[in-house]
């Protein structure tokens, strides 16, 4: 037995517990000074919480959404300047840190993590999988590092070399080896990629895998990231550190937060998804021996690991653990906390509005409030923002208090209630006309009173009459509504002039209302068109589409109704119940004996629920008209006949095509729904279409005829062994094989004839369908090209299209 004087008794033992920190930052594209300040604050907070390692979000130095600024040399220069300031700070001493920034190597731009310790750069690790879906366009600015498990010499900028004494550092796919553990890196998309590298790194002995991310929010998607992090650490053991951006950094998206730490398949720490604070640091203490014992117990994992190629390792002479960590408590697993979609709508757009307001230099918001679901939702989201501001100030957030005082130009202001703050920030205005009902006016007034907004009422009839008077003076003609004998073009023009008059008045009041209230600055005009109306084009160009920003532009009508019912109870707004129950209407046509004569769903020719389904199939499932019809035949079979579904699909696509041009001027909207039609960033498609979709609709007609004809008998035994049986009859438009224009070989037909002579024609949709069902009883027959095919056109008789749909001029197309 060793006595107390034995030197072995006094020998230092190896530490086993490590405290790590993941930072959630609300960065701003190209705000280098502000970004540096927030990074430094996160490092200082991580140190105070006992962390020996700190990581942050993707491209945190420059901001993620710099876009084409990533092609400017200044962006890379300023990023290195900021890194130098951070590295040289005493706050960063004796701490392992990595930051995200753009780096150019051999005239190629990379999205990188830069790892440093005690004023020395250890590794530049480039991103290996770019993201180009949704709102991401990374390959426009960056290139993926494709040299797996390889590093090269990166020649540092001279200003960095002068400060660190280093001339080159390794760049590439390598890991960091400290004296007590090993760390490896993934960057954002590499976690989502089917060939993620965290498995290979873990098999190579990497115990802590770090991911700096720029992941944005969509409704009902917050659990996905958490599941990916959990599973990444479950399959092969280890710790997974996920650090994400949060907030609006200058674009339509809201970065999702939710930074987290997972250990061996369980979440042990997780940050908030929605919050107003610019910096949130989440720490976790993990036991390295827990990782090792977990992995050793996975025998199949050990067999694979024994033959796994190794990664280049960058050695650093430091320890993340402390030798005297016996009493340091490790982090326990926590249950996942996810917001409901209604809560996500209440919180996400509210935080996005706050970031936009405080960074735009404006003094508040102006909202035309109609008393309907959409404008009421926008107003309540502003009220939710006010609730968040009041709560943050009450919890001592100095930055939020500074920002609200700056917005209001009141250095002594302290918000004491959401309604009082709403009265300072939000101006609502009911813009009535002779076509407006007393009910909508009453609902708008009641909601404004319950929210506390500064509310106005005005009548636009005088302005509309003045504009129509100019038209009558010039042309000698006076348009009238359809209900008074006018044609569709007159009716549509009279509706549009009301909507556009409201837009002009909105901007007038937004510019001058703070002057009226003896405050400097102006107001941001808020839009209130939902994602379904944008998809259908059910809006007037340069009305709803012409606000400054739109917090509900990515949210469906169905979700907005649910949100309002949630807000009614959560925010104590009794009038909301009446708003949800009222039929949606634009109130642009004359009332009939004081009663509404116009409803949105009747005007659109489809319900909002149907619109949502069309939108998901179009964008998420990548369906054209034919594929959409085929899917809906089965999913809607209990409520609609195939003919009704055919008519609905054609109606939707014609309206979509006619109105797609409106997306080119769509108000920048908070991105929330994955079927958003936003033309500017998310939904890259033409804005000029052939509106009758002749070929596509012909394919639907052929499929409809097959459905109506019932099951088709399978081919006879005589035709099963080789060629396709020719069932053409004398006198059929299909003709004989010799008259098809292809010769007599019918064993490999290119064109197939429909069962009905009246629909003879070439159809890629029908051809593809028949080819796919060759072994399911469909009979293939050659077709003769018609004159319309050979001329490149398509005869109207070949397609059953609806002729009552109007374009923006009211002319049938």
mmCIF file of C-alpha atoms in Angstrom, residues 459-712:
data_model
loop_
_atom_site.group_PDB
_atom_site.id
_atom_site.type_symbol
_atom_site.label_atom_id
_atom_site.label_comp_id
_atom_site.label_asym_id
_atom_site.label_seq_id
_atom_site.Cartn_x
_atom_site.Cartn_y
_atom_site.Cartn_z
ATOM 1 C CA UNK A 459 -63.233 56.850 -46.779
ATOM 2 C CA UNK A 460 -61.596 56.370 -50.169
ATOM 3 C CA UNK A 461 -64.653 57.134 -52.326
ATOM 4 C CA UNK A 462 -63.551 60.696 -53.024
ATOM 5 C CA UNK A 463 -60.127 59.595 -54.262
ATOM 6 C CA UNK A 464 -61.626 56.835 -56.409
ATOM 7 C CA UNK A 465 -64.187 59.223 -57.922
ATOM 8 C CA UNK A 466 -61.455 61.731 -58.739
ATOM 9 C CA UNK A 467 -59.421 59.125 -60.626
ATOM 10 C CA UNK A 468 -62.456 57.843 -62.516
ATOM 11 C CA UNK A 469 -63.343 61.444 -63.309
ATOM 12 C CA UNK A 470 -59.991 61.868 -65.035
ATOM 13 C CA UNK A 471 -60.628 58.745 -67.090
ATOM 14 C CA UNK A 472 -64.116 59.953 -68.069
ATOM 15 C CA UNK A 473 -62.794 63.416 -68.944
ATOM 16 C CA UNK A 474 -60.190 61.945 -71.299
ATOM 17 C CA UNK A 475 -62.236 59.156 -72.905
ATOM 18 C CA UNK A 476 -65.812 60.334 -72.508
ATOM 19 C CA UNK A 477 -66.738 56.920 -71.117
ATOM 20 C CA UNK A 478 -67.654 55.872 -67.578
ATOM 21 C CA UNK A 479 -67.080 52.286 -66.400
ATOM 22 C CA UNK A 480 -69.723 50.642 -64.194
ATOM 23 C CA UNK A 481 -69.841 47.473 -62.120
ATOM 24 C CA UNK A 482 -71.145 44.245 -63.605
ATOM 25 C CA UNK A 483 -74.120 44.366 -61.248
ATOM 26 C CA UNK A 484 -75.108 47.640 -62.939
ATOM 27 C CA UNK A 485 -74.656 46.419 -66.493
ATOM 28 C CA UNK A 486 -70.892 46.692 -66.960
ATOM 29 C CA UNK A 487 -68.691 44.109 -68.671
ATOM 30 C CA UNK A 488 -66.056 41.998 -66.833
ATOM 31 C CA UNK A 489 -63.264 44.408 -67.822
ATOM 32 C CA UNK A 490 -65.089 47.366 -66.314
ATOM 33 C CA UNK A 491 -65.913 45.386 -63.196
ATOM 34 C CA UNK A 492 -62.280 44.338 -62.666
ATOM 35 C CA UNK A 493 -60.928 47.829 -63.331
ATOM 36 C CA UNK A 494 -63.304 49.340 -60.761
ATOM 37 C CA UNK A 495 -62.155 46.820 -58.160
ATOM 38 C CA UNK A 496 -58.460 47.388 -58.902
ATOM 39 C CA UNK A 497 -58.666 51.184 -58.681
ATOM 40 C CA UNK A 498 -59.983 50.869 -55.120
ATOM 41 C CA UNK A 499 -57.150 48.528 -54.128
ATOM 42 C CA UNK A 500 -54.484 50.711 -55.730
ATOM 43 C CA UNK A 501 -55.915 53.847 -54.165
ATOM 44 C CA UNK A 502 -55.505 52.206 -50.770
ATOM 45 C CA UNK A 503 -51.841 51.516 -51.586
ATOM 46 C CA UNK A 504 -51.175 55.165 -52.478
ATOM 47 C CA UNK A 505 -52.906 56.403 -49.331
ATOM 48 C CA UNK A 506 -51.047 53.854 -47.199
ATOM 49 C CA UNK A 507 -47.677 55.211 -48.256
ATOM 50 C CA UNK A 508 -48.835 58.796 -47.809
ATOM 51 C CA UNK A 509 -49.949 58.130 -44.244
ATOM 52 C CA UNK A 510 -46.868 55.993 -43.492
ATOM 53 C CA UNK A 511 -44.595 58.867 -44.461
ATOM 54 C CA UNK A 512 -46.464 61.563 -42.544
ATOM 55 C CA UNK A 513 -48.125 60.013 -39.480
ATOM 56 C CA UNK A 514 -45.057 60.366 -37.276
ATOM 57 C CA UNK A 515 -44.858 64.011 -38.379
ATOM 58 C CA UNK A 516 -48.476 64.369 -37.271
ATOM 59 C CA UNK A 517 -47.563 62.762 -33.941
ATOM 60 C CA UNK A 518 -44.534 65.037 -33.508
ATOM 61 C CA UNK A 519 -41.956 62.249 -33.952
ATOM 62 C CA UNK A 520 -39.133 61.992 -36.492
ATOM 63 C CA UNK A 521 -38.922 59.298 -39.159
ATOM 64 C CA UNK A 522 -41.488 57.260 -41.016
ATOM 65 C CA UNK A 523 -43.385 53.983 -40.813
ATOM 66 C CA UNK A 524 -42.960 50.680 -42.619
ATOM 67 C CA UNK A 525 -46.068 49.670 -44.585
ATOM 68 C CA UNK A 526 -47.090 46.119 -43.703
ATOM 69 C CA UNK A 527 -48.634 43.759 -46.237
ATOM 70 C CA UNK A 528 -51.291 41.173 -45.467
ATOM 71 C CA UNK A 529 -51.542 38.774 -48.412
ATOM 72 C CA UNK A 530 -51.196 35.108 -47.452
ATOM 73 C CA UNK A 531 -49.213 32.475 -49.331
ATOM 74 C CA UNK A 532 -52.304 30.913 -50.925
ATOM 75 C CA UNK A 533 -53.475 34.190 -52.466
ATOM 76 C CA UNK A 534 -49.994 34.784 -53.842
ATOM 77 C CA UNK A 535 -49.982 31.290 -55.348
ATOM 78 C CA UNK A 536 -53.379 31.830 -56.982
ATOM 79 C CA UNK A 537 -52.576 35.443 -57.890
ATOM 80 C CA UNK A 538 -55.696 36.598 -56.056
ATOM 81 C CA UNK A 539 -54.392 40.070 -55.388
ATOM 82 C CA UNK A 540 -54.159 43.354 -57.183
ATOM 83 C CA UNK A 541 -50.713 44.139 -58.496
ATOM 84 C CA UNK A 542 -49.328 47.157 -56.630
ATOM 85 C CA UNK A 543 -51.741 46.792 -53.749
ATOM 86 C CA UNK A 544 -51.186 43.873 -51.377
ATOM 87 C CA UNK A 545 -48.031 43.149 -53.339
ATOM 88 C CA UNK A 546 -46.582 46.592 -52.704
ATOM 89 C CA UNK A 547 -46.025 46.900 -48.967
ATOM 90 C CA UNK A 548 -42.538 47.225 -47.509
ATOM 91 C CA UNK A 549 -42.612 43.815 -45.812
ATOM 92 C CA UNK A 550 -45.218 41.123 -45.210
ATOM 93 C CA UNK A 551 -45.033 38.953 -42.065
ATOM 94 C CA UNK A 552 -47.749 36.519 -43.250
ATOM 95 C CA UNK A 553 -46.749 36.208 -46.909
ATOM 96 C CA UNK A 554 -45.422 32.688 -46.351
ATOM 97 C CA UNK A 555 -48.347 31.401 -44.265
ATOM 98 C CA UNK A 556 -51.511 29.685 -45.503
ATOM 99 C CA UNK A 557 -55.037 30.882 -44.794
ATOM 100 C CA UNK A 558 -55.750 27.639 -42.969
ATOM 101 C CA UNK A 559 -52.833 28.157 -40.592
ATOM 102 C CA UNK A 560 -53.743 31.816 -40.081
ATOM 103 C CA UNK A 561 -57.227 30.866 -38.920
ATOM 104 C CA UNK A 562 -55.723 28.444 -36.419
ATOM 105 C CA UNK A 563 -53.300 31.101 -35.278
ATOM 106 C CA UNK A 564 -56.116 33.580 -34.688
ATOM 107 C CA UNK A 565 -58.005 31.100 -32.527
ATOM 108 C CA UNK A 566 -54.808 30.546 -30.543
ATOM 109 C CA UNK A 567 -54.270 34.320 -30.211
ATOM 110 C CA UNK A 568 -57.855 34.847 -29.082
ATOM 111 C CA UNK A 569 -57.215 32.783 -25.946
ATOM 112 C CA UNK A 570 -53.491 33.408 -25.460
ATOM 113 C CA UNK A 571 -53.649 37.195 -25.916
ATOM 114 C CA UNK A 572 -57.237 37.713 -24.645
ATOM 115 C CA UNK A 573 -58.713 39.167 -27.853
ATOM 116 C CA UNK A 574 -62.468 38.373 -27.870
ATOM 117 C CA UNK A 575 -63.210 40.012 -31.237
ATOM 118 C CA UNK A 576 -60.983 37.487 -33.015
ATOM 119 C CA UNK A 577 -63.701 34.835 -32.824
ATOM 120 C CA UNK A 578 -65.965 36.940 -35.051
ATOM 121 C CA UNK A 579 -63.108 37.643 -37.465
ATOM 122 C CA UNK A 580 -62.423 33.928 -37.970
ATOM 123 C CA UNK A 581 -66.094 33.117 -38.530
ATOM 124 C CA UNK A 582 -66.675 35.884 -41.099
ATOM 125 C CA UNK A 583 -66.472 34.837 -44.774
ATOM 126 C CA UNK A 584 -63.288 36.169 -46.448
ATOM 127 C CA UNK A 585 -64.079 39.051 -48.795
ATOM 128 C CA UNK A 586 -62.252 41.919 -50.474
ATOM 129 C CA UNK A 587 -65.356 44.144 -50.387
ATOM 130 C CA UNK A 588 -64.630 45.653 -53.786
ATOM 131 C CA UNK A 589 -68.044 45.209 -55.380
ATOM 132 C CA UNK A 590 -71.305 46.959 -54.441
ATOM 133 C CA UNK A 591 -73.290 45.565 -51.529
ATOM 134 C CA UNK A 592 -76.727 44.085 -52.197
ATOM 135 C CA UNK A 593 -79.142 45.668 -49.751
ATOM 136 C CA UNK A 594 -76.296 46.137 -47.288
ATOM 137 C CA UNK A 595 -75.192 42.499 -47.565
ATOM 138 C CA UNK A 596 -71.927 41.212 -49.051
ATOM 139 C CA UNK A 597 -72.200 40.301 -52.710
ATOM 140 C CA UNK A 598 -68.656 39.014 -53.061
ATOM 141 C CA UNK A 599 -66.640 36.313 -51.268
ATOM 142 C CA UNK A 600 -63.030 35.392 -51.937
ATOM 143 C CA UNK A 601 -63.509 31.650 -52.384
ATOM 144 C CA UNK A 602 -66.368 32.174 -54.835
ATOM 145 C CA UNK A 603 -64.301 34.664 -56.814
ATOM 146 C CA UNK A 604 -61.281 32.365 -56.846
ATOM 147 C CA UNK A 605 -63.276 29.327 -57.908
ATOM 148 C CA UNK A 606 -61.608 27.197 -55.245
ATOM 149 C CA UNK A 607 -61.403 26.936 -51.478
ATOM 150 C CA UNK A 608 -58.355 27.901 -49.435
ATOM 151 C CA UNK A 609 -57.921 24.266 -48.395
ATOM 152 C CA UNK A 610 -57.808 23.252 -52.043
ATOM 153 C CA UNK A 611 -55.314 26.014 -52.732
ATOM 154 C CA UNK A 612 -52.999 24.704 -50.023
ATOM 155 C CA UNK A 613 -53.141 21.221 -51.517
ATOM 156 C CA UNK A 614 -52.421 22.560 -55.002
ATOM 157 C CA UNK A 615 -49.486 24.520 -53.615
ATOM 158 C CA UNK A 616 -47.916 21.537 -51.861
ATOM 159 C CA UNK A 617 -48.240 19.315 -54.894
ATOM 160 C CA UNK A 618 -46.866 21.992 -57.236
ATOM 161 C CA UNK A 619 -43.806 22.872 -55.140
ATOM 162 C CA UNK A 620 -43.093 20.076 -52.672
ATOM 163 C CA UNK A 621 -44.052 17.165 -54.936
ATOM 164 C CA UNK A 622 -42.937 18.877 -58.175
ATOM 165 C CA UNK A 623 -46.221 18.129 -59.954
ATOM 166 C CA UNK A 624 -47.220 19.553 -63.293
ATOM 167 C CA UNK A 625 -50.898 19.547 -64.278
ATOM 168 C CA UNK A 626 -50.950 15.884 -65.329
ATOM 169 C CA UNK A 627 -49.157 14.529 -62.253
ATOM 170 C CA UNK A 628 -51.295 16.676 -59.956
ATOM 171 C CA UNK A 629 -54.459 15.277 -61.520
ATOM 172 C CA UNK A 630 -53.193 11.699 -61.137
ATOM 173 C CA UNK A 631 -52.413 12.201 -57.441
ATOM 174 C CA UNK A 632 -55.666 13.961 -56.614
ATOM 175 C CA UNK A 633 -57.818 11.312 -58.310
ATOM 176 C CA UNK A 634 -56.984 8.988 -55.430
ATOM 177 C CA UNK A 635 -56.715 11.466 -52.544
ATOM 178 C CA UNK A 636 -59.915 13.356 -53.392
ATOM 179 C CA UNK A 637 -61.912 10.382 -54.633
ATOM 180 C CA UNK A 638 -64.350 10.515 -51.688
ATOM 181 C CA UNK A 639 -65.388 14.108 -52.389
ATOM 182 C CA UNK A 640 -64.918 14.712 -56.107
ATOM 183 C CA UNK A 641 -65.381 12.835 -59.352
ATOM 184 C CA UNK A 642 -62.417 12.566 -61.742
ATOM 185 C CA UNK A 643 -64.118 15.094 -64.011
ATOM 186 C CA UNK A 644 -64.464 17.596 -61.149
ATOM 187 C CA UNK A 645 -60.837 17.071 -60.194
ATOM 188 C CA UNK A 646 -59.805 17.608 -63.802
ATOM 189 C CA UNK A 647 -61.697 20.896 -63.912
ATOM 190 C CA UNK A 648 -60.233 22.059 -60.594
ATOM 191 C CA UNK A 649 -56.644 21.268 -61.617
ATOM 192 C CA UNK A 650 -57.021 23.032 -64.955
ATOM 193 C CA UNK A 651 -58.641 26.009 -63.266
ATOM 194 C CA UNK A 652 -55.795 26.293 -60.786
ATOM 195 C CA UNK A 653 -53.034 26.083 -63.377
ATOM 196 C CA UNK A 654 -54.662 28.613 -65.677
ATOM 197 C CA UNK A 655 -55.064 31.076 -62.790
ATOM 198 C CA UNK A 656 -51.497 30.372 -61.700
ATOM 199 C CA UNK A 657 -50.159 31.009 -65.203
ATOM 200 C CA UNK A 658 -52.186 34.169 -65.763
ATOM 201 C CA UNK A 659 -51.098 35.734 -62.472
ATOM 202 C CA UNK A 660 -47.519 34.499 -62.099
ATOM 203 C CA UNK A 661 -46.223 37.901 -63.243
ATOM 204 C CA UNK A 662 -47.396 39.338 -59.916
ATOM 205 C CA UNK A 663 -44.698 37.353 -58.108
ATOM 206 C CA UNK A 664 -42.007 39.544 -59.677
ATOM 207 C CA UNK A 665 -43.147 42.433 -57.449
ATOM 208 C CA UNK A 666 -44.227 40.383 -54.435
ATOM 209 C CA UNK A 667 -43.590 42.129 -51.136
ATOM 210 C CA UNK A 668 -40.604 40.622 -49.276
ATOM 211 C CA UNK A 669 -42.299 38.129 -46.982
ATOM 212 C CA UNK A 670 -41.346 36.104 -43.952
ATOM 213 C CA UNK A 671 -40.583 32.614 -45.251
ATOM 214 C CA UNK A 672 -42.629 30.022 -43.387
ATOM 215 C CA UNK A 673 -44.278 27.626 -45.844
ATOM 216 C CA UNK A 674 -42.362 25.211 -48.034
ATOM 217 C CA UNK A 675 -44.729 25.710 -50.986
ATOM 218 C CA UNK A 676 -44.206 29.481 -51.117
ATOM 219 C CA UNK A 677 -44.444 30.912 -54.668
ATOM 220 C CA UNK A 678 -41.909 33.690 -53.920
ATOM 221 C CA UNK A 679 -40.286 34.379 -57.282
ATOM 222 C CA UNK A 680 -37.339 36.351 -55.928
ATOM 223 C CA UNK A 681 -35.501 33.688 -53.936
ATOM 224 C CA UNK A 682 -37.473 30.521 -53.319
ATOM 225 C CA UNK A 683 -39.562 29.552 -56.348
ATOM 226 C CA UNK A 684 -37.530 30.070 -59.523
ATOM 227 C CA UNK A 685 -39.979 29.601 -62.394
ATOM 228 C CA UNK A 686 -41.141 31.596 -65.433
ATOM 229 C CA UNK A 687 -43.531 34.499 -65.006
ATOM 230 C CA UNK A 688 -44.872 34.249 -68.571
ATOM 231 C CA UNK A 689 -46.719 31.020 -69.342
ATOM 232 C CA UNK A 690 -48.891 29.597 -72.077
ATOM 233 C CA UNK A 691 -52.057 29.884 -70.064
ATOM 234 C CA UNK A 692 -54.097 27.097 -71.657
ATOM 235 C CA UNK A 693 -51.448 24.425 -70.913
ATOM 236 C CA UNK A 694 -52.624 22.702 -74.088
ATOM 237 C CA UNK A 695 -50.343 19.653 -74.081
ATOM 238 C CA UNK A 696 -50.596 19.102 -70.322
ATOM 239 C CA UNK A 697 -54.373 19.431 -70.247
ATOM 240 C CA UNK A 698 -54.641 17.037 -73.196
ATOM 241 C CA UNK A 699 -52.808 14.456 -71.092
ATOM 242 C CA UNK A 700 -55.352 14.942 -68.316
ATOM 243 C CA UNK A 701 -58.206 14.500 -70.813
ATOM 244 C CA UNK A 702 -56.726 11.239 -72.072
ATOM 245 C CA UNK A 703 -56.328 9.939 -68.531
ATOM 246 C CA UNK A 704 -59.884 10.981 -67.720
ATOM 247 C CA UNK A 705 -61.167 9.045 -70.729
ATOM 248 C CA UNK A 706 -59.284 5.941 -69.618
ATOM 249 C CA UNK A 707 -60.831 6.257 -66.162
ATOM 250 C CA UNK A 708 -64.326 6.682 -67.580
ATOM 251 C CA UNK A 709 -63.853 3.742 -69.966
ATOM 252 C CA UNK A 710 -63.185 1.391 -67.063
ATOM 253 C CA UNK A 711 -60.646 -1.469 -66.859
ATOM 254 C CA UNK A 712 -58.923 -2.490 -70.099
#
